[in-house]
Tab-separated table of C-alpha atoms and ligand atoms in Angstrom:
chain	number	residue	atom	x	y	z
A	1	SER	CA	0.133	0.005	-0.093
A	2	SER	CA	1.123	3.504	-0.797
A	3	VAL	CA	1.183	6.815	1.153
A	4	ARG	CA	0.461	9.730	-0.803
A	5	LEU	CA	2.531	12.840	0.172
A	6	SER	CA	0.579	15.939	0.700
A	7	PRO	CA	1.162	19.522	2.518
A	8	ASN	CA	-0.103	17.904	5.897
A	9	SER	CA	1.648	14.511	5.481
A	10	LEU	CA	4.737	15.686	7.537
A	11	ALA	CA	2.301	16.978	10.418
A	12	THR	CA	0.219	13.700	10.117
A	13	LEU	CA	3.565	11.542	10.189
A	14	PHE	CA	4.699	13.261	13.163
A	15	ARG	CA	1.348	12.767	15.282
A	16	PHE	CA	1.538	9.117	14.221
A	17	LEU	CA	5.119	8.837	15.569
A	18	LYS	CA	4.000	10.561	18.539
A	19	GLU	CA	1.129	8.199	18.970
A	20	ILE	CA	3.061	4.912	18.405
A	21	PHE	CA	6.326	5.994	20.132
A	22	PRO	CA	5.236	7.938	23.364
A	23	VAL	CA	7.746	8.129	26.106
A	24	SER	CA	6.401	5.375	28.465
A	25	SER	CA	6.395	2.123	29.843
A	26	SER	CA	8.343	-0.978	28.268
A	27	SER	CA	5.054	-2.780	27.048
A	28	ASN	CA	4.017	0.393	25.063
A	29	ARG	CA	7.572	0.285	23.457
A	30	ARG	CA	7.172	-3.117	22.560
A	31	ASN	CA	3.821	-2.300	20.880
A	32	ALA	CA	5.305	0.494	19.073
A	33	PHE	CA	8.190	-1.904	17.563
A	34	ARG	CA	4.984	-4.226	16.449
A	35	ILE	CA	3.395	-1.277	14.351
A	36	SER	CA	6.573	0.218	12.750
A	37	SER	CA	6.123	0.149	8.755
A	38	LEU	CA	4.724	2.267	6.460
A	39	GLU	CA	1.842	-0.165	5.886
A	40	SER	CA	0.615	0.356	9.585
A	41	PHE	CA	0.783	4.017	9.238
A	42	SER	CA	-1.685	4.058	6.185
A	43	ALA	CA	-3.986	1.979	7.891
A	44	TRP	CA	-3.737	4.186	11.112
A	45	SER	CA	-4.369	7.428	9.127
A	46	SER	CA	-7.176	5.546	7.326
A	47	LYS	CA	-8.893	5.294	10.318
A	48	ARG	CA	-9.131	9.118	10.941
A	49	CYS	CA	-12.057	10.448	9.164
A	50	ALA	CA	-13.888	13.681	9.462
A	51	VAL	CA	-17.924	14.092	9.368
A	52	ILE	CA	-18.990	17.487	7.958
A	53	GLY	CA	-22.514	17.996	9.345
A	54	GLY	CA	-21.862	15.675	12.101
A	55	SER	CA	-23.996	17.333	14.707
A	56	GLY	CA	-27.040	16.753	12.266
A	57	PHE	CA	-29.404	13.816	12.391
A	58	LEU	CA	-27.421	11.606	10.026
A	59	GLY	CA	-24.162	12.769	10.701
A	60	ARG	CA	-24.336	12.008	14.402
A	61	HIS	CA	-25.754	8.339	13.957
A	62	LEU	CA	-22.683	8.078	11.622
A	63	VAL	CA	-20.393	9.381	14.038
A	64	GLU	CA	-21.536	6.994	16.656
A	65	LYS	CA	-21.143	3.952	14.568
A	66	LEU	CA	-17.724	5.076	13.499
A	67	LEU	CA	-16.626	5.320	17.090
A	68	GLY	CA	-17.784	1.769	17.497
A	69	LYS	CA	-15.613	0.732	14.647
A	70	GLY	CA	-12.554	2.001	16.028
A	71	TYR	CA	-12.424	5.314	13.901
A	72	THR	CA	-10.931	8.418	15.398
A	73	VAL	CA	-13.472	11.462	14.399
A	74	SER	CA	-13.641	14.947	13.675
A	75	VAL	CA	-16.854	16.647	13.255
A	76	PHE	CA	-17.203	19.674	11.223
A	77	ASP	CA	-20.634	21.425	11.671
A	78	ILE	CA	-22.117	24.962	11.891
A	79	ARG	CA	-23.261	24.090	15.197
A	80	GLN	CA	-22.332	21.490	18.319
A	81	SER	CA	-25.203	19.620	19.291
A	82	TYR	CA	-23.633	17.170	21.676
A	83	GLU	CA	-20.318	15.977	23.198
A	84	LEU	CA	-18.589	12.289	22.720
A	85	PRO	CA	-15.331	10.979	23.986
A	86	GLY	CA	-13.410	10.297	21.073
A	87	VAL	CA	-14.799	13.097	18.932
A	88	THR	CA	-13.081	16.479	18.049
A	89	PHE	CA	-15.661	19.151	17.402
A	90	HIS	CA	-14.884	21.720	14.737
A	91	GLN	CA	-17.386	24.567	14.586
A	92	GLY	CA	-17.626	26.503	11.377
A	93	ASP	CA	-19.160	26.912	8.206
A	94	LEU	CA	-18.139	24.961	5.165
A	95	CYS	CA	-17.790	27.709	2.753
A	96	ASP	CA	-14.763	28.681	5.076
A	97	LYS	CA	-12.055	27.005	3.520
A	98	GLN	CA	-9.432	28.092	6.370
A	99	ALA	CA	-11.635	26.746	8.827
A	100	LEU	CA	-12.021	23.352	7.070
A	101	LEU	CA	-8.590	22.959	6.693
A	102	THR	CA	-7.742	22.748	10.391
A	103	ALA	CA	-10.569	20.262	10.869
A	104	LEU	CA	-8.858	17.972	8.036
A	105	GLN	CA	-5.394	17.892	9.645
A	106	GLY	CA	-4.335	14.330	9.116
A	107	VAL	CA	-7.638	13.051	7.861
A	108	SER	CA	-7.673	10.660	4.923
A	109	LEU	CA	-11.644	10.089	4.724
A	110	VAL	CA	-14.393	12.709	4.690
A	111	PHE	CA	-18.039	12.246	4.951
A	112	HIS	CA	-19.656	14.986	3.515
A	113	CYS	CA	-23.470	15.116	5.342
A	114	ALA	CA	-24.243	18.735	5.511
A	115	SER	CA	-27.014	20.637	3.943
A	116	PRO	CA	-29.518	23.317	4.882
A	117	ALA	CA	-32.823	21.849	5.818
A	118	PRO	CA	-35.022	20.805	2.885
A	119	ALA	CA	-37.834	22.660	4.011
A	120	SER	CA	-36.124	25.677	3.991
A	121	ASP	CA	-36.922	27.963	0.769
A	122	ASP	CA	-33.832	30.055	0.859
A	123	LYS	CA	-32.549	29.461	-3.114
A	124	ALA	CA	-29.189	31.680	-2.090
A	125	LEU	CA	-28.530	29.387	0.830
A	126	PHE	CA	-28.881	26.075	-1.033
A	127	GLN	CA	-26.814	27.541	-3.707
A	128	ARG	CA	-24.083	29.082	-1.260
A	129	VAL	CA	-23.842	25.762	0.851
A	130	ASN	CA	-24.586	22.916	-1.497
A	131	ILE	CA	-22.866	24.295	-4.511
A	132	GLN	CA	-20.092	26.779	-3.700
A	133	GLY	CA	-19.739	25.094	-0.392
A	134	THR	CA	-19.333	21.830	-1.803
A	135	HIS	CA	-16.632	23.075	-4.143
A	136	THR	CA	-14.954	24.444	-1.170
A	137	VAL	CA	-14.849	21.400	0.675
A	138	LEU	CA	-13.403	19.394	-2.359
A	139	GLN	CA	-10.501	21.854	-2.550
A	140	ALA	CA	-9.807	21.924	1.047
A	141	CYS	CA	-9.609	17.900	0.951
A	142	THR	CA	-7.068	18.114	-2.110
A	143	GLU	CA	-5.329	20.652	-0.199
A	144	ALA	CA	-5.299	18.563	3.161
A	145	GLY	CA	-4.144	15.206	1.037
A	146	VAL	CA	-7.655	13.693	1.916
A	147	GLN	CA	-7.784	10.360	-0.088
A	148	LYS	CA	-11.572	9.469	-0.023
A	149	VAL	CA	-14.707	11.791	-0.044
A	150	VAL	CA	-18.085	10.164	0.546
A	151	LEU	CA	-21.038	12.360	-0.369
A	152	THR	CA	-24.577	11.921	1.199
A	153	SER	CA	-26.543	12.965	-2.028
A	154	SER	CA	-30.332	11.948	-2.381
A	155	ALA	CA	-32.353	9.453	-4.505
A	156	SER	CA	-34.231	12.558	-4.819
A	157	VAL	CA	-31.923	13.964	-7.698
A	158	VAL	CA	-33.894	12.038	-10.298
A	159	PHE	CA	-37.473	12.816	-8.978
A	160	GLU	CA	-39.606	15.514	-10.924
A	161	GLY	CA	-42.812	14.873	-9.068
A	162	THR	CA	-43.822	11.904	-11.576
A	163	ASP	CA	-43.770	8.112	-10.567
A	164	ILE	CA	-40.568	6.251	-10.384
A	165	LYS	CA	-40.699	2.679	-10.001
A	166	ASP	CA	-37.873	0.612	-8.795
A	167	GLY	CA	-35.309	3.718	-10.141
A	168	ARG	CA	-32.032	2.674	-10.869
A	169	GLU	CA	-28.934	5.025	-10.532
A	170	ASP	CA	-28.687	5.333	-14.669
A	171	LEU	CA	-32.059	7.548	-14.550
A	172	PRO	CA	-31.199	11.235	-15.751
A	173	TYR	CA	-31.144	14.010	-13.356
A	174	ALA	CA	-34.325	15.573	-12.750
A	175	LYS	CA	-34.711	18.461	-15.737
A	176	LYS	CA	-37.309	20.271	-13.475
A	177	PRO	CA	-36.391	19.547	-9.919
A	178	ILE	CA	-39.250	19.978	-7.324
A	179	ASP	CA	-37.241	22.640	-5.116
A	180	TYR	CA	-34.354	24.357	-4.668
A	181	TYR	CA	-33.122	21.868	-2.279
A	182	THR	CA	-32.949	19.083	-5.058
A	183	GLU	CA	-31.763	21.533	-7.778
A	184	THR	CA	-28.599	22.071	-5.600
A	185	LYS	CA	-28.182	18.445	-4.559
A	186	ILE	CA	-28.087	17.729	-8.172
A	187	GLU	CA	-25.098	19.991	-8.703
A	188	GLN	CA	-23.527	18.934	-5.481
A	189	GLU	CA	-23.600	15.273	-6.725
A	190	LYS	CA	-22.126	16.219	-10.116
A	191	LEU	CA	-19.345	18.282	-8.260
A	192	VAL	CA	-18.122	15.603	-6.040
A	193	LEU	CA	-18.291	12.734	-8.800
A	194	LYS	CA	-16.345	14.986	-11.168
A	195	ALA	CA	-13.758	15.309	-8.577
A	196	CYS	CA	-12.821	11.606	-8.585
A	197	ASP	CA	-9.384	11.375	-9.782
A	198	LYS	CA	-7.117	8.508	-9.348
A	199	GLU	CA	-3.919	10.087	-10.781
A	200	LYS	CA	-4.372	12.934	-8.189
A	201	GLY	CA	-5.302	10.275	-5.351
A	202	LEU	CA	-8.720	11.481	-4.848
A	203	LEU	CA	-11.310	8.863	-4.631
A	204	THR	CA	-15.354	9.906	-4.407
A	205	VAL	CA	-18.526	8.262	-4.404
A	206	ALA	CA	-21.977	9.623	-3.850
A	207	ILE	CA	-24.669	7.762	-1.513
A	208	ARG	CA	-28.507	8.309	-2.324
A	209	PRO	CA	-30.477	7.472	0.356
A	210	HIS	CA	-34.309	7.948	0.426
A	211	GLY	CA	-36.669	8.938	3.132
A	212	ILE	CA	-34.461	8.674	6.090
A	213	PHE	CA	-36.063	8.173	9.353
A	214	GLY	CA	-35.201	6.913	12.755
A	215	PRO	CA	-34.462	8.192	16.322
A	216	ARG	CA	-33.591	11.907	16.667
A	217	ASP	CA	-35.000	12.517	13.099
A	218	PRO	CA	-35.824	16.127	13.041
A	219	GLN	CA	-38.363	16.366	10.143
A	220	LEU	CA	-40.359	13.308	9.239
A	221	VAL	CA	-41.873	12.432	12.442
A	222	PRO	CA	-42.328	15.775	14.091
A	223	ILE	CA	-43.749	17.248	10.878
A	224	LEU	CA	-46.356	14.106	10.864
A	225	VAL	CA	-46.848	14.676	14.533
A	226	ASP	CA	-47.318	18.569	14.386
A	227	THR	CA	-50.077	17.882	11.190
A	228	ALA	CA	-51.856	15.107	13.302
A	229	ARG	CA	-52.033	17.306	16.428
A	230	ARG	CA	-53.519	20.093	14.142
A	231	GLY	CA	-56.355	17.665	13.192
A	232	ASN	CA	-54.764	17.665	9.569
A	233	MET	CA	-53.689	13.984	9.287
A	234	LYS	CA	-57.497	12.862	8.399
A	235	PHE	CA	-57.055	12.457	4.426
A	236	ILE	CA	-55.127	10.159	2.091
A	237	ILE	CA	-53.720	12.238	-0.908
A	238	GLY	CA	-54.742	9.981	-3.970
A	239	ASP	CA	-55.667	6.277	-3.599
A	240	GLY	CA	-53.231	5.365	-1.267
A	241	SER	CA	-51.667	2.845	-3.373
A	242	ASN	CA	-48.357	4.643	-4.170
A	243	LEU	CA	-45.148	2.903	-3.101
A	244	VAL	CA	-42.273	4.837	-1.481
A	245	ASP	CA	-38.593	4.117	0.157
A	246	PHE	CA	-38.300	4.961	3.310
A	247	THR	CA	-34.642	4.109	4.869
A	248	PHE	CA	-33.989	3.401	8.577
A	249	VAL	CA	-30.946	5.452	9.516
A	250	ASP	CA	-28.791	2.637	10.518
A	251	ASN	CA	-28.889	1.399	7.001
A	252	VAL	CA	-27.799	4.924	5.460
A	253	VAL	CA	-24.940	4.642	7.979
A	254	HIS	CA	-23.919	1.096	6.823
A	255	GLY	CA	-24.125	1.975	3.371
A	256	LEU	CA	-21.669	5.151	3.905
A	257	ILE	CA	-19.268	3.082	5.966
A	258	LEU	CA	-19.283	0.145	3.467
A	259	SER	CA	-18.960	2.656	0.580
A	260	ALA	CA	-16.023	4.393	2.092
A	261	GLU	CA	-14.370	1.049	3.264
A	262	SER	CA	-14.756	-0.129	-0.464
A	263	LEU	CA	-13.439	2.965	-2.082
A	264	ARG	CA	-9.936	1.852	-3.557
A	265	PRO	CA	-8.442	2.968	-6.951
A	266	GLU	CA	-9.304	-0.668	-8.716
A	267	SER	CA	-12.886	-0.810	-7.176
A	268	PRO	CA	-15.857	-0.126	-9.297
A	269	ILE	CA	-17.580	2.544	-7.016
A	270	CYS	CA	-14.977	5.006	-7.873
A	271	GLY	CA	-17.060	8.176	-8.982
A	272	LYS	CA	-20.245	6.832	-9.021
A	273	ALA	CA	-23.692	7.171	-7.439
A	274	TYR	CA	-25.280	4.341	-5.314
A	275	HIS	CA	-29.105	4.004	-3.997
A	276	ILE	CA	-29.138	3.105	-0.729
A	277	THR	CA	-32.760	2.165	1.071
A	278	ASN	CA	-34.337	-0.155	3.268
A	279	ASP	CA	-35.146	-2.397	-0.223
A	280	GLU	CA	-38.762	-2.508	1.113
A	281	PRO	CA	-40.865	-0.322	-0.938
A	282	VAL	CA	-44.134	0.565	1.186
A	283	ARG	CA	-47.424	2.102	0.901
A	284	PHE	CA	-46.492	5.664	1.691
A	285	TRP	CA	-49.809	5.985	3.636
A	286	ASP	CA	-49.167	2.757	5.669
A	287	PHE	CA	-45.781	3.690	6.662
A	288	MET	CA	-47.464	7.087	7.848
A	289	SER	CA	-50.112	5.091	9.528
A	290	ASP	CA	-48.021	2.804	11.242
A	291	ILE	CA	-45.961	5.807	12.761
A	292	LEU	CA	-48.989	7.724	13.869
A	293	VAL	CA	-50.687	4.797	15.406
A	294	GLY	CA	-47.520	3.548	17.178
A	295	LEU	CA	-47.505	7.190	18.617
A	296	GLY	CA	-51.279	6.850	19.784
A	297	TYR	CA	-52.626	9.103	16.785
A	298	ALA	CA	-55.491	8.025	14.660
A	299	ALA	CA	-54.680	6.785	11.073
A	300	PRO	CA	-55.803	8.936	7.959
A	301	ARG	CA	-59.044	7.540	6.349
A	302	TYR	CA	-60.666	9.795	3.744
A	303	ASN	CA	-59.078	9.956	0.475
A	304	LEU	CA	-58.753	13.132	-1.697
A	305	PRO	CA	-57.846	13.420	-5.484
A	306	TYR	CA	-54.428	14.031	-5.907
A	307	THR	CA	-54.769	16.775	-8.471
A	308	LEU	CA	-57.010	18.404	-6.589
A	309	VAL	CA	-54.812	18.716	-3.303
A	310	TYR	CA	-51.621	19.398	-5.728
A	311	GLY	CA	-53.507	22.198	-7.381
A	312	LEU	CA	-54.319	23.799	-3.753
A	313	ALA	CA	-50.809	23.403	-2.315
A	314	LEU	CA	-49.740	25.087	-5.216
A	315	LEU	CA	-52.290	27.975	-4.761
A	316	LEU	CA	-51.273	28.191	-1.153
A	317	TRP	CA	-47.549	28.198	-2.081
A	318	LEU	CA	-48.174	31.085	-4.559
A	319	LEU	CA	-50.209	32.892	-1.918
A	320	SER	CA	-47.570	32.596	0.808
A	321	LEU	CA	-45.101	33.710	-1.623
A	322	LEU	CA	-47.172	36.885	-2.523
A	323	LEU	CA	-48.053	37.599	0.900
A	324	CYS	CA	-44.920	37.126	2.763
A	325	PRO	CA	-44.259	40.775	3.113
A	326	LEU	CA	-47.415	41.044	5.037
A	327	VAL	CA	-47.941	37.858	6.978
A	328	ALA	CA	-45.613	34.903	7.305
A	329	PHE	CA	-47.066	31.569	7.068
A	330	LYS	CA	-45.835	28.203	6.095
A	331	PRO	CA	-48.303	26.029	4.542
A	332	THR	CA	-47.764	22.301	5.655
A	333	PHE	CA	-48.990	20.778	2.416
A	334	THR	CA	-46.195	22.090	0.049
A	335	PRO	CA	-46.398	20.852	-3.507
A	336	MET	CA	-43.345	19.066	-2.817
A	337	ARG	CA	-44.889	17.299	0.200
A	338	VAL	CA	-48.030	16.537	-1.820
A	339	ALA	CA	-45.741	15.054	-4.793
A	340	LEU	CA	-43.886	12.947	-2.006
A	341	ALA	CA	-47.064	11.542	-0.684
A	342	GLY	CA	-49.013	10.987	-3.637
A	343	LYS	CA	-46.733	9.583	-6.069
A	344	HIS	CA	-44.432	6.211	-6.412
A	345	HIS	CA	-40.904	6.747	-5.825
A	346	PHE	CA	-38.875	3.728	-4.986
A	347	TYR	CA	-35.333	2.983	-6.125
A	348	SER	CA	-33.419	-0.232	-6.869
A	349	CYS	CA	-30.515	-0.942	-4.815
A	350	SER	CA	-29.222	-3.738	-6.948
A	351	ARG	CA	-25.811	-1.577	-7.982
A	352	ALA	CA	-24.901	-1.140	-4.322
A	353	LYS	CA	-25.577	-4.922	-3.936
A	354	GLN	CA	-23.517	-5.867	-6.595
A	355	ASP	CA	-20.432	-3.456	-6.138
A	356	MET	CA	-19.974	-3.251	-2.509
A	357	GLY	CA	-22.285	-6.198	-1.036
A	358	TYR	CA	-24.714	-3.911	0.448
A	359	LYS	CA	-27.622	-5.599	2.634
A	360	PRO	CA	-30.040	-3.584	4.972
A	361	VAL	CA	-29.155	-4.322	8.473
A	362	VAL	CA	-32.389	-3.328	10.090
A	363	GLY	CA	-35.874	-4.214	8.411
A	364	LEU	CA	-38.561	-1.730	8.092
A	365	LYS	CA	-40.792	-3.119	10.873
A	366	ASP	CA	-37.983	-3.040	13.356
A	367	GLY	CA	-36.898	0.553	12.260
A	368	ILE	CA	-40.419	1.884	12.938
A	369	ARG	CA	-40.625	0.218	16.015
A	370	ARG	CA	-37.250	1.705	17.086
A	371	THR	CA	-38.228	5.053	16.035
A	372	VAL	CA	-41.697	4.979	17.458
A	373	GLU	CA	-40.076	3.791	20.962
A	374	SER	CA	-37.722	6.800	20.435
A	375	TYR	CA	-40.204	9.624	20.948
A	376	PRO	CA	-42.252	9.291	24.114
A	377	HIS	CA	-42.753	12.937	24.361
A	378	LEU	CA	-44.561	13.075	20.949
A	379	ARG	CA	-46.953	10.413	21.806
A	380	HIS	CA	-50.680	11.483	21.873
A	381	GLY	CA	-51.392	13.048	25.235
A	382	ALA	CA	-47.556	13.455	26.353
B	401	LIG	N1	-33.429	13.439	5.803
B	401	LIG	C1	-33.525	12.818	4.771
B	401	LIG	O1	-34.499	12.341	4.436
B	401	LIG	C2	-32.387	12.719	3.699
B	401	LIG	C3	-31.305	13.461	3.849
B	401	LIG	N2	-30.256	13.447	2.749
B	401	LIG	C4	-29.195	14.228	2.943
B	401	LIG	O2	-28.378	13.632	3.975
B	401	LIG	C5	-27.448	14.671	4.490
B	401	LIG	C6	-27.694	14.987	6.216
B	401	LIG	O3	-29.489	15.000	6.394
B	401	LIG	P1	-30.087	15.416	7.777
B	401	LIG	O4	-28.922	14.443	8.699
B	401	LIG	O5	-31.400	14.836	7.397
B	401	LIG	O6	-29.725	16.819	7.655
B	401	LIG	P2	-29.413	17.570	9.385
B	401	LIG	O7	-30.248	19.053	8.986
B	401	LIG	O8	-30.133	16.849	10.347
B	401	LIG	O9	-28.010	17.596	9.255
B	401	LIG	C7	-27.150	18.434	8.485
B	401	LIG	C8	-26.192	19.216	9.407
B	401	LIG	O10	-25.264	20.187	8.320
B	401	LIG	C9	-25.499	21.456	9.293
B	401	LIG	N3	-24.738	22.409	8.319
B	401	LIG	C10	-25.826	23.325	7.542
B	401	LIG	N4	-25.246	24.171	6.992
B	401	LIG	C11	-23.971	23.979	7.058
B	401	LIG	C12	-22.896	24.642	7.114
B	401	LIG	N5	-22.774	25.978	6.091
B	401	LIG	N6	-21.716	24.749	7.296
B	401	LIG	C13	-21.604	23.695	8.250
B	401	LIG	N7	-22.324	22.842	8.587
B	401	LIG	C14	-23.535	22.920	7.979
B	401	LIG	C15	-26.746	21.506	9.777
B	401	LIG	O11	-26.578	22.686	10.647
B	401	LIG	P3	-28.015	23.445	10.824
B	401	LIG	O12	-29.298	22.392	11.326
B	401	LIG	O13	-27.630	24.501	11.987
B	401	LIG	O14	-28.425	23.748	9.583
B	401	LIG	C16	-26.793	20.264	10.505
B	401	LIG	O15	-26.010	20.063	11.622
B	401	LIG	C17	-27.844	15.883	3.831
B	401	LIG	O16	-26.843	16.109	2.835
B	401	LIG	C18	-29.300	15.556	3.142
B	401	LIG	O17	-29.288	16.396	1.950
B	401	LIG	C19	-30.740	12.776	1.812
B	401	LIG	C20	-31.873	11.915	1.506
B	401	LIG	C21	-32.904	12.147	2.674
B	402	LIG	C1	-47.658	15.981	6.086
B	402	LIG	C2	-47.458	14.748	5.771
B	402	LIG	C3	-48.532	14.634	4.080
B	402	LIG	C4	-46.087	14.173	5.158
B	402	LIG	C5	-45.170	14.422	6.239
B	402	LIG	C6	-44.158	13.526	6.188
B	402	LIG	C7	-42.954	14.405	5.203
B	402	LIG	C8	-42.481	15.383	6.236
B	402	LIG	C9	-42.056	13.436	4.822
B	402	LIG	C10	-42.462	12.351	3.861
B	402	LIG	C11	-41.414	11.918	2.990
B	402	LIG	C12	-40.103	12.715	3.337
B	402	LIG	C13	-38.941	13.146	2.759
B	402	LIG	C14	-38.302	14.089	2.733
B	402	LIG	C15	-38.501	15.068	4.007
B	402	LIG	C16	-39.790	14.592	4.812
B	402	LIG	C17	-40.853	14.197	4.083
B	402	LIG	C18	-41.165	15.078	3.039
B	402	LIG	C19	-37.205	14.484	2.075
B	402	LIG	C20	-37.402	15.507	1.025
B	402	LIG	C21	-35.776	14.920	2.798
B	402	LIG	C22	-34.780	15.168	1.752
B	402	LIG	C23	-34.498	14.324	0.864
B	402	LIG	O1	-33.382	14.237	0.208
B	402	LIG	C24	-35.358	13.462	0.135
B	402	LIG	C25	-36.492	13.145	1.103
B	402	LIG	C26	-37.867	12.429	0.635
B	402	LIG	C27	-38.882	11.972	1.423
């Protein structure tokens, strides 16, 4: 195995030597001599990673799993939401290259999981963070001598609001993305995949999860419960037969780590995108009902025609735009949510199964149960 020299490699080597040759007991010294080749240096440094967006929902689950697998983790995020032994926090904006460079010292693997929340409708913010910011992340990775970048993209990059059944990765990117979030996730994925360059020693891959749920998820369950508490979860949009992928967070984490560990110059995954889901498409409204009933709320019962609800959502959204200088209101049923609730959108994971041996580690039923149990404060009557 080879070690690529980078502007940071001397500092990294120095830290490595300090770690394996501490001034200490004779048993430590014996250990130090056991790990004395360049190969072990390479193995050591490949266990040092950074999680950009590590304070977020997915990022934190990823950090916890990485620690359990013996990685040393640096978190880079605009906010610090927790503390954990073994994790170094670097608070900063990913558009700030200098701040990133500090966090990437000695790191060989970067997971990029940061994005503004999809519910925000701030075009400029999405462009700045997801496009310019990702460009800055890639520049910083190159300068810091990072060898692998794993992006959390989204299966939505191919979703235009019309049915997708068993969609594969070769579907074209959405020509009319449903919102700014999706529009900028497309550009972000393109940037990261294009940056894959074996000659320069930077390998990249994009993981595309869909509908992530699990403990501490800040959007799916809280939005659902909020809608139910306001008495608006009585209706099923469309006939209720549309199949959708929801992905338990542990499966996304598994896919991310698997891809990082499979990412080598000779691997077929370099510069490619991979769908990672639970691989168990489910009726959208059955999934919502399972969560609602699990938390003590009634399941939606009355069907409404899709086009009627979509039209109303569009009208409300336009009104909210027109009236925003006078009254600030955010409709629950945005056109994007209506499309996600009323259309088929499920994806094939066969590429991930074939190229990296992906298999979900937690089934849907189990994932739902664990999620419901993790929200005692959102139970009906709590
Ligand atoms: N949740 C889902 O269903 C899906 C998510 N994804 C992708 O997975 C990734 C993680 O999503 P998720 O965990 O749900 O999102 P979260 O919002 O929980 O996590 C994202 C984290 O990134 C931080 N962040 C935002 N902007 C910046 C910035 N400029 N610099 C540094 N950090 C920043 C956020 O801080 P703050 O909260 O303060 O903004 C947050 O801590 C995202 O890339 C998302 O696009 C893909 C498919 C589905
Ligand atoms: C009010 C109800 C009709 C729907 C409530 C649930 C929704 C909040 C969620 C159902 C599908 C989810 C989803 C995402 C966010 C939360 C939902 C809309 C994403 C847009 C998150 C970011 C992505 O990359 C794609 C996701 C698709 C599914």
